[in-house]
PDB file of C-alpha atoms in Angstrom:
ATOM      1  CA  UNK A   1      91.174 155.964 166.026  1.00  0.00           C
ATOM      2  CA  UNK A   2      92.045 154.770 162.921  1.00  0.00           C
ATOM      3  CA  UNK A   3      93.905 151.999 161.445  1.00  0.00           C
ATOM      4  CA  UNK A   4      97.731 152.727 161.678  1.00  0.00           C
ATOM      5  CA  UNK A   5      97.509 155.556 163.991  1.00  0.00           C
ATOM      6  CA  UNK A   6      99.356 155.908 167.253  1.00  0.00           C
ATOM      7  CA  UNK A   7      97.261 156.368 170.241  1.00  0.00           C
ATOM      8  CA  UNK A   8      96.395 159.698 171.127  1.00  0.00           C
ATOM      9  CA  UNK A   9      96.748 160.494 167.786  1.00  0.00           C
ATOM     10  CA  UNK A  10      94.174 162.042 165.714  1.00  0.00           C
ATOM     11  CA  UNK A  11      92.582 162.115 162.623  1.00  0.00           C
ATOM     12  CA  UNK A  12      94.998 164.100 160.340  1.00  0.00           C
ATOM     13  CA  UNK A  13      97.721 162.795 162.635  1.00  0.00           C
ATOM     14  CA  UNK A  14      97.585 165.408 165.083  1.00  0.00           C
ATOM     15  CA  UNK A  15      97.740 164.980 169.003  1.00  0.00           C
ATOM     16  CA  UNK A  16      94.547 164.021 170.800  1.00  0.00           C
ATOM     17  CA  UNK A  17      94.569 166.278 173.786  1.00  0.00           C
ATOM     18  CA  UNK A  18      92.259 164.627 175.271  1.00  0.00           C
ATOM     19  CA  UNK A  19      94.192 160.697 175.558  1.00  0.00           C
ATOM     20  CA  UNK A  20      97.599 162.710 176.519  1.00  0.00           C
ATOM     21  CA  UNK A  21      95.883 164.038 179.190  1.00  0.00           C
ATOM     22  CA  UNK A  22      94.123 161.138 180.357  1.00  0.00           C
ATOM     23  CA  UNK A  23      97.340 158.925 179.887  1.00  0.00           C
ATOM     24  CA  UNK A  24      99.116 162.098 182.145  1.00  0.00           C
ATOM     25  CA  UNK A  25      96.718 161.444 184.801  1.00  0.00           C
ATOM     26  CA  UNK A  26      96.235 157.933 184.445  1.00  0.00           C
ATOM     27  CA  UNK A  27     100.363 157.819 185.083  1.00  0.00           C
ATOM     28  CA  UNK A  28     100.026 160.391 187.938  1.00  0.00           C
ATOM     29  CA  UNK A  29      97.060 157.804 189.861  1.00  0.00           C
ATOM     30  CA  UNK A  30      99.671 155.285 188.990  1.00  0.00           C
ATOM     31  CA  UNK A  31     102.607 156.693 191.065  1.00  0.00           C
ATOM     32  CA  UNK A  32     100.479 157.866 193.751  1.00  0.00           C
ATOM     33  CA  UNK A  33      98.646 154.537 194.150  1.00  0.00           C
ATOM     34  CA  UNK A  34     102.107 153.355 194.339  1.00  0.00           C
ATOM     35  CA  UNK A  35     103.610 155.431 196.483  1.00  0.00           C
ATOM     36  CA  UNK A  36     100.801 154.726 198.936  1.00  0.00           C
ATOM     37  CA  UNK A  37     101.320 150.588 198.777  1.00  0.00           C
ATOM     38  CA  UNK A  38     104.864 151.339 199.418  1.00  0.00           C
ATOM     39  CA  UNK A  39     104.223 153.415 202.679  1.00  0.00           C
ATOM     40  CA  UNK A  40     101.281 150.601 203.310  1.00  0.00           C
ATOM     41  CA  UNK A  41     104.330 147.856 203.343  1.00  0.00           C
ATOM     42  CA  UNK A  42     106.719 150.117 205.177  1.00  0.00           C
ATOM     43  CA  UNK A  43     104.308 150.323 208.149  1.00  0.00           C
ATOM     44  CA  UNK A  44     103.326 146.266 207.960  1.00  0.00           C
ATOM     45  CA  UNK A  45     106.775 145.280 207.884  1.00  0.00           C
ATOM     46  CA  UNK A  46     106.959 143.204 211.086  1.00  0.00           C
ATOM     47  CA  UNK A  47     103.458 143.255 211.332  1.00  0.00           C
ATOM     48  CA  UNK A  48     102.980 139.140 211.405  1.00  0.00           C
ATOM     49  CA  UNK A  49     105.909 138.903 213.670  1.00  0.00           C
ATOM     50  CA  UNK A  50     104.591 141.110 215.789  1.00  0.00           C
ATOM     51  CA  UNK A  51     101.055 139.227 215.700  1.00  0.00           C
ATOM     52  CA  UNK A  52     102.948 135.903 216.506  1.00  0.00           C
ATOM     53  CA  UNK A  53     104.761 137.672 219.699  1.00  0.00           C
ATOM     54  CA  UNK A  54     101.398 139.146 220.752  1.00  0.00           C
ATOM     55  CA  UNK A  55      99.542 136.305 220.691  1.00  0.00           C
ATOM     56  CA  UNK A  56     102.350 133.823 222.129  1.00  0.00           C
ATOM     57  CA  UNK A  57     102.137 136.185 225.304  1.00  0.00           C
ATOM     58  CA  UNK A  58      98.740 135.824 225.458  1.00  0.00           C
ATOM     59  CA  UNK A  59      98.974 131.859 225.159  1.00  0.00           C
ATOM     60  CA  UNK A  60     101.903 131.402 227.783  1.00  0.00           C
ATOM     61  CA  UNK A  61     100.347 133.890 230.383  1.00  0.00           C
ATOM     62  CA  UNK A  62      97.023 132.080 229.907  1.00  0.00           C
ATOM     63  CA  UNK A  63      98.803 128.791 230.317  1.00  0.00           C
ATOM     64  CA  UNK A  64     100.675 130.024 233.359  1.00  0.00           C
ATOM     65  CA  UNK A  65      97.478 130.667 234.988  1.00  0.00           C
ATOM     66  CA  UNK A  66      96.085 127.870 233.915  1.00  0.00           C
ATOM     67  CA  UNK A  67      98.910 125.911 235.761  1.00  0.00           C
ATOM     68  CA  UNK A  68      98.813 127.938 238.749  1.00  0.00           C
ATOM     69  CA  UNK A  69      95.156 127.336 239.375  1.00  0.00           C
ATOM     70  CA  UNK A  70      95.472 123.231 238.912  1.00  0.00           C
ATOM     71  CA  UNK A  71      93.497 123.500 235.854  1.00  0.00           C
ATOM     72  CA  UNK A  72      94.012 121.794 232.728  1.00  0.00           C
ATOM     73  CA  UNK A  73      94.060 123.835 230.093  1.00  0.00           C
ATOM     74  CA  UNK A  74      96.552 123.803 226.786  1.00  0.00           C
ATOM     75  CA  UNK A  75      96.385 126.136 223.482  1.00  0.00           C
ATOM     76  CA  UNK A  76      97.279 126.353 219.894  1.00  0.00           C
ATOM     77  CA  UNK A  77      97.631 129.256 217.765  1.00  0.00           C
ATOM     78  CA  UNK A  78      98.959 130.199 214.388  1.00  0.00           C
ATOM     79  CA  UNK A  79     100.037 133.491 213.991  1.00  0.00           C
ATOM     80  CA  UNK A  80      97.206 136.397 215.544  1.00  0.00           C
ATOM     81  CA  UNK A  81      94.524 132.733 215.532  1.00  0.00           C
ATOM     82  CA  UNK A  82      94.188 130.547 218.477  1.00  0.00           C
ATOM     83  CA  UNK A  83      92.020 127.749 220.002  1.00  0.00           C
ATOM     84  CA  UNK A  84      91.809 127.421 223.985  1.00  0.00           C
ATOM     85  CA  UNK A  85      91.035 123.693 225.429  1.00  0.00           C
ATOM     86  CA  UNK A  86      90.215 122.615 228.661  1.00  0.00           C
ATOM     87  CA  UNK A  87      92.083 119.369 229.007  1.00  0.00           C
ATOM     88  CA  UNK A  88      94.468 117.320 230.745  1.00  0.00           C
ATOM     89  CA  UNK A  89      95.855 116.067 227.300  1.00  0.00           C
ATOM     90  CA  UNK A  90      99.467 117.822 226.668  1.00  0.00           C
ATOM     91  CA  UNK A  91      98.084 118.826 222.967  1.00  0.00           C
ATOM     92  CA  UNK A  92      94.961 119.111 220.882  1.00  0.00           C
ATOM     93  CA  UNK A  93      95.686 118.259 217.202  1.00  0.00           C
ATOM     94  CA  UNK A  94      92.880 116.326 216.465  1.00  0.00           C
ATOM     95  CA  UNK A  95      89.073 116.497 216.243  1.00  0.00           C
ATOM     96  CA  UNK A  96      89.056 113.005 218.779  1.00  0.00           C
ATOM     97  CA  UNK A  97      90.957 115.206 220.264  1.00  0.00           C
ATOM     98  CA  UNK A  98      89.039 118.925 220.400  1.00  0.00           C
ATOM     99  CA  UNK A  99      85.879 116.630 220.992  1.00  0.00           C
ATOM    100  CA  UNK A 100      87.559 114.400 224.178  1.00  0.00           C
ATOM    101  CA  UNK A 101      87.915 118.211 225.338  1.00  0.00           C
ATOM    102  CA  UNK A 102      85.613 120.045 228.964  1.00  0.00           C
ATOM    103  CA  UNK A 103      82.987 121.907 226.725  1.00  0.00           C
ATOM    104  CA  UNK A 104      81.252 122.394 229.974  1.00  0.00           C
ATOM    105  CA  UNK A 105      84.418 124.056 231.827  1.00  0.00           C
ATOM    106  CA  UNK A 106      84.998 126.091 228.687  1.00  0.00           C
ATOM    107  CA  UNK A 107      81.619 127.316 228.922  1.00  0.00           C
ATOM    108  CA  UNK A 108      82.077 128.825 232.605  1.00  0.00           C
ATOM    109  CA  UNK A 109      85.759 130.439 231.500  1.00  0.00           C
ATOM    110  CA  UNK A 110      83.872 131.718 228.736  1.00  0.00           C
ATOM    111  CA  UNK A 111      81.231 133.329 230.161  1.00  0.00           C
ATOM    112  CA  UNK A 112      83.340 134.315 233.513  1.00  0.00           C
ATOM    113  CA  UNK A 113      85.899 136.272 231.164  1.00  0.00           C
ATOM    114  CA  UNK A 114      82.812 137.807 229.219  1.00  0.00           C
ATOM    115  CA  UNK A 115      81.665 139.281 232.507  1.00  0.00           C
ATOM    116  CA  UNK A 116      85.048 139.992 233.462  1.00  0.00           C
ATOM    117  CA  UNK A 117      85.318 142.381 230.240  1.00  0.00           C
ATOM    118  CA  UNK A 118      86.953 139.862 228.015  1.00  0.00           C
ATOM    119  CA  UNK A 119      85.209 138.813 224.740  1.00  0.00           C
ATOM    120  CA  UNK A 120      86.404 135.212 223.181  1.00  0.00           C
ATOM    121  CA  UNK A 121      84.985 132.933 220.813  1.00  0.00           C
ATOM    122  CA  UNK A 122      81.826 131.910 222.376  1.00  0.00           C
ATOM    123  CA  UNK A 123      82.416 128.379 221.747  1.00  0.00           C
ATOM    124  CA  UNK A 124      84.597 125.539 222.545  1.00  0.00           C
ATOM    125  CA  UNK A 125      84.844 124.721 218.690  1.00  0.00           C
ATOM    126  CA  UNK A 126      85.769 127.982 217.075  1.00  0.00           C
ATOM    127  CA  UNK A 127      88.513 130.616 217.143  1.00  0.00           C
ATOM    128  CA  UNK A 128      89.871 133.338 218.995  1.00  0.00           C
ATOM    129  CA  UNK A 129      91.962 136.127 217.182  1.00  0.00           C
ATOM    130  CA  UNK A 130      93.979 138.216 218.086  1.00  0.00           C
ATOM    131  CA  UNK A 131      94.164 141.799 216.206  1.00  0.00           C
ATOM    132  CA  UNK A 132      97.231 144.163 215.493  1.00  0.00           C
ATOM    133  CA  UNK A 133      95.176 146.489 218.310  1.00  0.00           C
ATOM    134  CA  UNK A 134      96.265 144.311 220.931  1.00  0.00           C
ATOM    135  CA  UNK A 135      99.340 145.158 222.958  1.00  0.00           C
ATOM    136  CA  UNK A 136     100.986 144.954 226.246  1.00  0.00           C
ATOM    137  CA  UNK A 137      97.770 146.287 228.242  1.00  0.00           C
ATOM    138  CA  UNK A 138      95.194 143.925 226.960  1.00  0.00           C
ATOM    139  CA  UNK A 139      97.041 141.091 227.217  1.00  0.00           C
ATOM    140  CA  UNK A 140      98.124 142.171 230.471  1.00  0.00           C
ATOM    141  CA  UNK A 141      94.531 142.364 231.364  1.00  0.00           C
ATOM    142  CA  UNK A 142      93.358 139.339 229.506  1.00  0.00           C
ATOM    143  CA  UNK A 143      95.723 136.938 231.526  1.00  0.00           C
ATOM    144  CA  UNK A 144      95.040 138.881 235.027  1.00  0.00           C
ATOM    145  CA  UNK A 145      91.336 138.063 234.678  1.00  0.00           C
ATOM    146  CA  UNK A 146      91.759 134.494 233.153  1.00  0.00           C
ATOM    147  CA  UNK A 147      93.650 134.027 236.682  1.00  0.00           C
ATOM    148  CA  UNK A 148      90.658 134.775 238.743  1.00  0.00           C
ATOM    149  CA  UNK A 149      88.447 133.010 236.595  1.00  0.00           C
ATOM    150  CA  UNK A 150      91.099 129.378 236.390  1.00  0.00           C
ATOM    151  CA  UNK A 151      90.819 129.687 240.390  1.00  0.00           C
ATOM    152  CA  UNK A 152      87.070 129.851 240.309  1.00  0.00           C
ATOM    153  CA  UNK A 153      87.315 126.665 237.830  1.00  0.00           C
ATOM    154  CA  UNK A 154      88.838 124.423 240.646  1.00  0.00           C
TER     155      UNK A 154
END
């Protein structure tokens, strides 16, 4: 390209076939690439609501159970993240706080639930997520087993 040409023009000013068509399909990746992050946000819309629902059920059935079995237990969780903590303590917002926590009880739940089919965070100290695969069923299944294993706790 020279100076004072137009792009995709020439040499003699004619039209570079080659840049139109390039620009042509550069614009036609363009609306398909866009088309495709619109249908992307179409299907996520609700998405991190639905994360937050998901894994509130899981936190208040696991809580329940908890309760039911006498064991103290409380969680946090923000959005599909959450942190389990065996304690007697009505929160855990703190370090003092995760470290004044039963690592050795959470240890037993952990590896009860791991043999009952369940896979968490292995430790105390990190974790657990929930995923947009999670529905109704697992957590269904998540909070029926943490029952058995909270009574085996006492």
């Amino acid at each position: 390209m020279q100076r004072g040409q137009a792009v995709g023009q020439g040499p003699a000013g004619e039209c570079d076939l080659l840049h139109v068509r390039a620009g042509a399909q550069h614009a036609r990746s363009f609306a398909v690439g866009h088309r495709l992050v619109q249908d992307v946000q179409r299907g996520m819309a609700g998405f991190h609501q639905r994360l937050e629902q998901t894994t509130q059920q899981l936190m208040d059935g696991l809580q329940r159970a908890a309760a039911a079995a006498g064991v103290g237990f409380v969680t946090n969780h923000v959005c599909g993240m959450f942190g389990l903590f065996f304690t007697t303590q009505p929160a855990v917002r703190s370090f003092a706080e995760v470290m004044a926590c039963d690592g050795a009880r959470f240890n037993k739940f952990f590896h009860a639930m791991l043999d009952a089919g369940v896979y968490l965070a292995p430790s105390a100290y990190e974790a657990g997520f929930v995923s947009a695969a999670h529905g109704a069923e697992e957590i269904t299944a998540t909070v029926a087993a943490a029952a058995r294993v909270f009574k085996s706790l006492v």
